[in-house]
Amino acid sequence: MSRQRGAALLVVMMIMALMTAIAGNMASRLYTNYHRAENQLHFQQAYWFGNAVEGLAASVLRESLAGSETVNLSQAWAEPARTFPLDGGKVSGHLQDASACFNLNSLQLRGVKVGGATPYEVTVLRALVGQYVEDSYQADVIAQASRDFIDENNQLDQSLGAEDAHYESVQPAYVTADALLADVSEWRAVRGVNGDVFRRASPQLCALPSAELKVNVNTLTEKQAPLLSALFTSALPVEQAQQVIAQRPEAGWKSVAAFIDTLSLPEFDDAERERVVSYLSVTSEFFLLQADVQVASAQRHIQALLHYQDEGEVSIVRRQFGGMRERATDNKDQ
């Protein structure tokens, strides 16, 4: 009889242990599902807050640029990053001029004859990259290969370029875009662009949804003096370019002609000046929004390209979402 009672007690204990294990597993799953749902809710809230930030940025642009004939760093849109409290979190962000850079997509050079004289855009990129590499040959390769990577044909425009045949021979193999780039990061795939070159030169570059090169001299910073120097094909030394930017009027130059008048370029003839002037501007159409949204433990980084038109209409050209500072690099300049 005692043996039967012992066996029954053992069975009961085993059942209790099994029930406890099942209950613990159920509680753990319930806890996980609860936090998963909570995180999904927070990320969804962060998404909508991100959309609200875009709306706020568009409003700031409209108010800042309404009735203004120039775009400059004294306007409200150019204020440093600001942080706003949210219910259970915060949001911070800032706008920057997306036209104060060398537009890689200008290398598409539609209508330019293959094998002709080196286009101005290629010359500028070669001068810009040349400031970050020791070998002038590498700068030539990168500039010409960049043109071949973006232009609409699959023909070598110059001897140092690279088309599909080159990229198909590497591992892993790929082909040229032969189209406008969507992001500067695509430039890393161009022949000759190694990690060091990309890290150092990319802050001076952009990939706008346009094949036009127009650099706003009113929004260049001293860190972008190499770009200003390159636009004058190095006839304007970087040190002099830094001085020009540092001495810029608070509200910027009223016109490109006013900017040109401040320069001392004895080696530049009138024809060269006229050529450079056509690539300079004191206004901008594209602006880049960088914002960080935090809701509880959910963090999201938003990068949006805004297009401002003269009539005050602001549209979102593209947006990218990711984790907090997902797109930031180790480069402190970025």
Short mmCIF file of C-alpha atoms in Angstrom, two decimals:
data_model
loop_
_atom_site.label_atom_id
_atom_site.label_comp_id
_atom_site.label_asym_id
_atom_site.label_seq_id
_atom_site.Cartn_x
_atom_site.Cartn_y
_atom_site.Cartn_z
CA MET A 1 0.00 0.00 0.00
CA SER A 2 2.81 2.39 0.92
CA ARG A 3 4.52 1.61 -2.40
CA GLN A 4 1.33 2.56 -4.27
CA ARG A 5 1.07 5.82 -2.31
CA GLY A 6 4.73 6.60 -3.09
CA ALA A 7 4.20 5.93 -6.77
CA ALA A 8 1.08 8.10 -6.79
CA LEU A 9 2.96 10.90 -5.03
CA LEU A 10 5.78 10.65 -7.56
CA VAL A 11 3.30 10.85 -10.43
CA VAL A 12 1.63 13.89 -8.86
CA MET A 13 5.02 15.58 -8.40
CA MET A 14 5.95 14.88 -12.01
CA ILE A 15 2.63 16.32 -13.18
CA MET A 16 3.15 19.40 -11.00
CA ALA A 17 6.67 19.86 -12.36
CA LEU A 18 5.39 19.52 -15.92
CA MET A 19 2.57 22.01 -15.28
CA THR A 20 5.04 24.44 -13.69
CA ALA A 21 7.35 24.18 -16.68
CA ILE A 22 4.46 24.72 -19.09
CA ALA A 23 3.19 27.68 -17.06
CA GLY A 24 6.67 29.20 -16.96
CA ASN A 25 7.06 28.78 -20.70
CA MET A 26 3.65 30.35 -21.31
CA ALA A 27 4.51 33.27 -19.03
CA SER A 28 7.82 33.78 -20.83
CA ARG A 29 6.13 33.77 -24.23
CA LEU A 30 3.44 36.13 -22.98
CA TYR A 31 6.11 38.49 -21.65
CA THR A 32 8.01 38.34 -24.95
CA ASN A 33 4.87 38.92 -27.02
CA TYR A 34 3.90 41.83 -24.79
CA HIS A 35 7.26 43.54 -25.26
CA ARG A 36 7.26 42.76 -28.96
CA ALA A 37 3.89 44.45 -29.33
CA GLU A 38 5.10 47.36 -27.19
CA ASN A 39 8.21 47.80 -29.34
CA GLN A 40 6.14 47.62 -32.52
CA LEU A 41 3.89 50.35 -31.13
CA HIS A 42 6.87 52.53 -30.23
CA PHE A 43 8.47 52.08 -33.64
CA GLN A 44 5.15 52.90 -35.30
CA GLN A 45 4.92 56.04 -33.18
CA ALA A 46 8.51 56.92 -34.14
CA TYR A 47 7.56 56.52 -37.80
CA TRP A 48 4.67 58.96 -37.51
CA PHE A 49 6.77 61.38 -35.48
CA GLY A 50 9.32 61.19 -38.30
CA ASN A 51 6.63 62.17 -40.80
CA ALA A 52 5.71 65.07 -38.53
CA VAL A 53 9.35 66.21 -38.51
CA GLU A 54 9.30 66.25 -42.32
CA GLY A 55 6.20 68.44 -42.21
CA LEU A 56 7.87 70.77 -39.72
CA ALA A 57 10.99 70.99 -41.90
CA ALA A 58 8.87 71.84 -44.95
CA SER A 59 7.11 74.57 -42.97
CA VAL A 60 10.44 76.03 -41.82
CA LEU A 61 11.69 76.12 -45.42
CA ARG A 62 8.57 77.90 -46.64
CA GLU A 63 8.75 80.52 -43.91
CA SER A 64 12.51 81.01 -44.24
CA LEU A 65 12.68 81.33 -48.01
CA ALA A 66 9.41 83.12 -48.77
CA GLY A 67 10.25 86.33 -50.62
CA SER A 68 14.00 85.73 -50.41
CA GLU A 69 16.12 85.95 -53.54
CA THR A 70 18.99 83.96 -52.03
CA VAL A 71 19.52 80.93 -49.82
CA ASN A 72 22.09 81.52 -47.10
CA LEU A 73 23.16 80.37 -43.65
CA SER A 74 21.64 83.37 -41.83
CA GLN A 75 18.12 82.07 -42.49
CA ALA A 76 16.07 80.12 -39.96
CA TRP A 77 16.31 76.80 -41.81
CA ALA A 78 20.10 76.76 -41.25
CA GLU A 79 19.92 76.82 -37.45
CA PRO A 80 21.89 74.09 -35.64
CA ALA A 81 20.19 70.87 -34.58
CA ARG A 82 17.32 71.43 -32.17
CA THR A 83 15.69 68.96 -29.78
CA PHE A 84 11.98 68.84 -29.00
CA PRO A 85 10.40 66.79 -26.18
CA LEU A 86 7.77 64.19 -27.00
CA ASP A 87 5.37 62.22 -24.87
CA GLY A 88 7.72 59.47 -23.74
CA GLY A 89 10.64 60.49 -25.91
CA LYS A 90 12.28 63.24 -27.94
CA VAL A 91 13.11 64.26 -31.49
CA SER A 92 16.09 66.21 -32.79
CA GLY A 93 17.05 67.26 -36.28
CA HIS A 94 18.50 69.84 -38.61
CA LEU A 95 18.42 70.89 -42.25
CA GLN A 96 21.38 71.34 -44.53
CA ASP A 97 21.72 72.57 -48.08
CA ALA A 98 21.96 69.57 -50.37
CA SER A 99 23.35 71.77 -53.16
CA ALA A 100 26.55 72.74 -51.34
CA CYS A 101 28.38 69.77 -52.81
CA PHE A 102 29.59 68.21 -56.04
CA ASN A 103 26.64 66.41 -57.62
CA LEU A 104 28.00 63.11 -58.93
CA ASN A 105 25.00 62.77 -61.22
CA SER A 106 26.21 65.77 -63.21
CA LEU A 107 28.71 63.30 -64.70
CA GLN A 108 25.93 61.77 -66.76
CA LEU A 109 26.72 64.52 -69.29
CA ARG A 110 23.77 63.98 -71.58
CA GLY A 111 24.46 65.02 -75.15
CA VAL A 112 28.24 65.27 -74.71
CA LYS A 113 30.17 63.62 -77.54
CA VAL A 114 32.15 60.51 -76.60
CA GLY A 115 35.90 60.95 -77.03
CA GLY A 116 35.78 64.75 -77.12
CA ALA A 117 37.47 67.23 -74.81
CA THR A 118 37.35 66.49 -71.09
CA PRO A 119 34.12 68.00 -69.73
CA TYR A 120 34.31 70.60 -66.97
CA GLU A 121 32.50 68.32 -64.48
CA VAL A 122 35.14 65.61 -64.89
CA THR A 123 37.91 68.18 -64.47
CA VAL A 124 36.34 69.43 -61.23
CA LEU A 125 36.01 65.92 -59.79
CA ARG A 126 39.60 65.17 -60.75
CA ALA A 127 40.77 68.35 -58.97
CA LEU A 128 38.65 67.51 -55.92
CA VAL A 129 39.77 63.89 -55.62
CA GLY A 130 43.35 64.97 -56.29
CA GLN A 131 43.34 66.72 -52.92
CA TYR A 132 42.75 63.41 -51.15
CA VAL A 133 45.12 61.10 -53.02
CA GLU A 134 48.88 61.31 -53.44
CA ASP A 135 48.94 59.83 -56.93
CA SER A 136 47.60 62.08 -59.71
CA TYR A 137 47.11 58.97 -61.86
CA GLN A 138 44.63 57.59 -59.32
CA ALA A 139 42.73 60.89 -59.39
CA ASP A 140 42.51 60.68 -63.20
CA VAL A 141 41.29 57.07 -63.04
CA ILE A 142 38.61 57.88 -60.45
CA ALA A 143 37.34 60.94 -62.32
CA GLN A 144 37.11 59.19 -65.69
CA ALA A 145 35.75 55.95 -64.24
CA SER A 146 33.09 57.91 -62.34
CA ARG A 147 31.91 59.41 -65.61
CA ASP A 148 31.73 55.99 -67.27
CA PHE A 149 29.88 54.55 -64.27
CA ILE A 150 27.10 57.14 -64.47
CA ASP A 151 26.78 58.09 -68.15
CA GLU A 152 24.07 56.44 -70.24
CA ASN A 153 26.33 54.60 -72.67
CA ASN A 154 28.52 51.53 -72.30
CA GLN A 155 31.48 52.99 -74.18
CA LEU A 156 34.77 54.18 -72.74
CA ASP A 157 34.71 57.96 -72.91
CA GLN A 158 38.44 58.27 -72.14
CA SER A 159 41.37 55.88 -71.90
CA LEU A 160 41.40 55.60 -68.08
CA GLY A 161 37.68 55.00 -67.71
CA ALA A 162 35.96 51.71 -66.89
CA GLU A 163 32.79 50.15 -68.25
CA ASP A 164 31.09 46.78 -67.75
CA ALA A 165 34.06 44.75 -69.04
CA HIS A 166 36.22 45.93 -66.12
CA TYR A 167 33.64 45.33 -63.40
CA GLU A 168 32.66 41.92 -64.77
CA SER A 169 36.26 40.79 -64.24
CA VAL A 170 36.29 41.46 -60.48
CA GLN A 171 34.93 39.30 -57.68
CA PRO A 172 32.05 39.59 -57.12
CA ALA A 173 31.25 40.76 -60.62
CA TYR A 174 28.83 43.62 -61.31
CA VAL A 175 28.12 46.20 -64.00
CA THR A 176 28.00 49.98 -64.19
CA ALA A 177 24.87 51.87 -63.22
CA ASP A 178 24.67 53.86 -66.49
CA ALA A 179 22.04 55.91 -64.68
CA LEU A 180 21.71 58.53 -61.97
CA LEU A 181 22.94 57.42 -58.56
CA ALA A 182 20.43 57.29 -55.71
CA ASP A 183 23.01 57.69 -52.96
CA VAL A 184 26.64 58.74 -52.61
CA SER A 185 27.46 55.29 -51.20
CA GLU A 186 27.16 53.89 -54.74
CA TRP A 187 30.30 55.83 -55.68
CA ARG A 188 32.27 53.33 -53.58
CA ALA A 189 31.77 50.80 -56.40
CA VAL A 190 33.65 52.93 -58.94
CA ARG A 191 37.09 51.80 -60.08
CA GLY A 192 39.84 53.35 -57.97
CA VAL A 193 37.57 54.48 -55.11
CA ASN A 194 38.92 52.65 -52.07
CA GLY A 195 37.73 53.01 -48.49
CA ASP A 196 40.14 55.80 -47.61
CA VAL A 197 39.29 57.88 -50.68
CA PHE A 198 35.57 57.44 -50.06
CA ARG A 199 35.85 58.36 -46.38
CA ARG A 200 37.79 61.54 -47.11
CA ALA A 201 36.07 62.75 -50.27
CA SER A 202 32.42 61.75 -49.74
CA PRO A 203 31.57 64.72 -47.43
CA GLN A 204 32.13 66.95 -50.49
CA LEU A 205 29.85 64.85 -52.71
CA CYS A 206 26.14 64.27 -53.18
CA ALA A 207 23.80 62.41 -55.52
CA LEU A 208 20.88 64.66 -56.39
CA PRO A 209 17.98 63.61 -58.65
CA SER A 210 19.30 65.93 -61.34
CA ALA A 211 22.10 65.82 -63.91
CA GLU A 212 22.91 69.48 -63.25
CA LEU A 213 25.86 70.87 -61.29
CA LYS A 214 24.95 74.01 -59.35
CA VAL A 215 26.86 74.81 -56.16
CA ASN A 216 25.45 77.41 -53.77
CA VAL A 217 28.40 79.55 -52.65
CA ASN A 218 26.29 81.05 -49.86
CA THR A 219 26.02 77.78 -47.95
CA LEU A 220 29.53 76.38 -48.29
CA THR A 221 31.39 75.95 -45.00
CA GLU A 222 35.12 76.25 -44.46
CA LYS A 223 35.34 72.44 -44.47
CA GLN A 224 34.12 72.59 -48.07
CA ALA A 225 36.94 74.86 -49.20
CA PRO A 226 38.44 71.94 -51.21
CA LEU A 227 35.24 71.86 -53.28
CA LEU A 228 35.33 75.60 -53.94
CA SER A 229 38.98 75.28 -54.95
CA ALA A 230 38.17 72.39 -57.30
CA LEU A 231 35.41 74.40 -59.00
CA PHE A 232 38.13 76.80 -60.10
CA THR A 233 40.23 73.80 -61.19
CA SER A 234 42.73 74.57 -58.42
CA ALA A 235 43.44 78.12 -59.67
CA LEU A 236 41.93 79.13 -56.33
CA PRO A 237 44.11 77.55 -53.59
CA VAL A 238 42.33 75.82 -50.73
CA GLU A 239 43.74 78.30 -48.20
CA GLN A 240 42.39 81.23 -50.22
CA ALA A 241 39.05 79.46 -50.60
CA GLN A 242 38.84 79.11 -46.81
CA GLN A 243 39.46 82.84 -46.42
CA VAL A 244 36.80 83.68 -48.99
CA ILE A 245 34.23 81.56 -47.15
CA ALA A 246 35.24 82.93 -43.75
CA GLN A 247 34.88 86.53 -45.00
CA ARG A 248 31.53 85.94 -46.68
CA PRO A 249 28.83 88.49 -45.74
CA GLU A 250 26.50 87.30 -42.97
CA ALA A 251 23.55 87.13 -45.35
CA GLY A 252 25.67 85.77 -48.17
CA TRP A 253 26.34 87.28 -51.58
CA LYS A 254 23.41 88.79 -53.46
CA SER A 255 24.57 87.31 -56.75
CA VAL A 256 27.24 85.09 -58.25
CA ALA A 257 28.78 88.19 -59.82
CA ALA A 258 29.18 89.74 -56.36
CA PHE A 259 30.96 86.58 -55.24
CA ILE A 260 33.28 86.57 -58.26
CA ASP A 261 34.20 90.21 -57.62
CA THR A 262 35.69 89.24 -54.24
CA LEU A 263 38.18 86.85 -55.84
CA SER A 264 41.67 87.66 -57.01
CA LEU A 265 42.42 85.26 -59.85
CA PRO A 266 44.95 86.83 -62.21
CA GLU A 267 45.48 83.50 -64.00
CA PHE A 268 41.79 83.21 -64.86
CA ASP A 269 40.75 84.81 -68.14
CA ASP A 270 37.22 86.02 -68.90
CA ALA A 271 36.26 82.83 -70.76
CA GLU A 272 37.22 80.66 -67.80
CA ARG A 273 35.34 82.93 -65.41
CA GLU A 274 32.19 82.71 -67.51
CA ARG A 275 32.44 78.93 -67.59
CA VAL A 276 32.73 78.66 -63.79
CA VAL A 277 29.94 81.18 -63.18
CA SER A 278 27.44 78.94 -64.99
CA TYR A 279 28.01 76.25 -62.34
CA LEU A 280 27.63 78.55 -59.33
CA SER A 281 24.49 79.82 -57.64
CA VAL A 282 23.23 81.76 -54.62
CA THR A 283 20.02 79.74 -54.34
CA SER A 284 19.16 76.10 -53.69
CA GLU A 285 16.32 73.73 -54.49
CA PHE A 286 17.30 70.64 -52.50
CA PHE A 287 17.67 70.34 -48.74
CA LEU A 288 18.62 67.36 -46.60
CA LEU A 289 16.82 66.64 -43.34
CA GLN A 290 18.66 64.60 -40.72
CA ALA A 291 16.50 63.68 -37.71
CA ASP A 292 16.63 61.27 -34.78
CA VAL A 293 13.42 60.13 -33.09
CA GLN A 294 13.31 58.33 -29.76
CA VAL A 295 10.13 56.89 -28.27
CA ALA A 296 10.80 54.92 -25.07
CA SER A 297 13.43 52.36 -26.14
CA ALA A 298 12.65 52.69 -29.86
CA GLN A 299 15.15 54.79 -31.83
CA ARG A 300 14.93 55.70 -35.49
CA HIS A 301 17.09 57.83 -37.79
CA ILE A 302 15.40 59.64 -40.66
CA GLN A 303 17.12 61.10 -43.70
CA ALA A 304 14.87 62.91 -46.17
CA LEU A 305 15.65 64.91 -49.30
CA LEU A 306 13.28 67.86 -49.71
CA HIS A 307 12.69 69.78 -52.94
CA TYR A 308 11.77 73.45 -52.55
CA GLN A 309 10.18 75.23 -55.50
CA ASP A 310 9.84 78.97 -56.05
CA GLU A 311 6.12 79.02 -55.39
CA GLY A 312 6.75 77.66 -51.89
CA GLU A 313 5.80 74.06 -52.60
CA VAL A 314 7.95 71.52 -50.76
CA SER A 315 7.95 67.85 -51.73
CA ILE A 316 9.76 64.81 -50.36
CA VAL A 317 11.98 63.40 -53.09
CA ARG A 318 13.18 60.42 -51.08
CA ARG A 319 13.44 59.26 -47.50
CA GLN A 320 15.45 56.63 -45.69
CA PHE A 321 14.66 55.11 -42.31
CA GLY A 322 17.00 53.19 -40.08
CA GLY A 323 18.26 52.69 -36.56
CA MET A 324 19.68 55.61 -34.64
CA ARG A 325 22.61 56.96 -36.65
CA GLU A 326 22.52 53.85 -38.81
CA ARG A 327 23.83 55.82 -41.76
CA ALA A 328 26.50 57.69 -39.83
CA THR A 329 30.11 56.66 -40.35
CA ASP A 330 33.25 56.95 -38.28
CA ASN A 331 34.01 60.13 -40.19
CA LYS A 332 33.53 62.96 -37.69
CA ASP A 333 33.02 65.42 -40.56
CA GLN A 334 29.72 63.68 -41.26
#
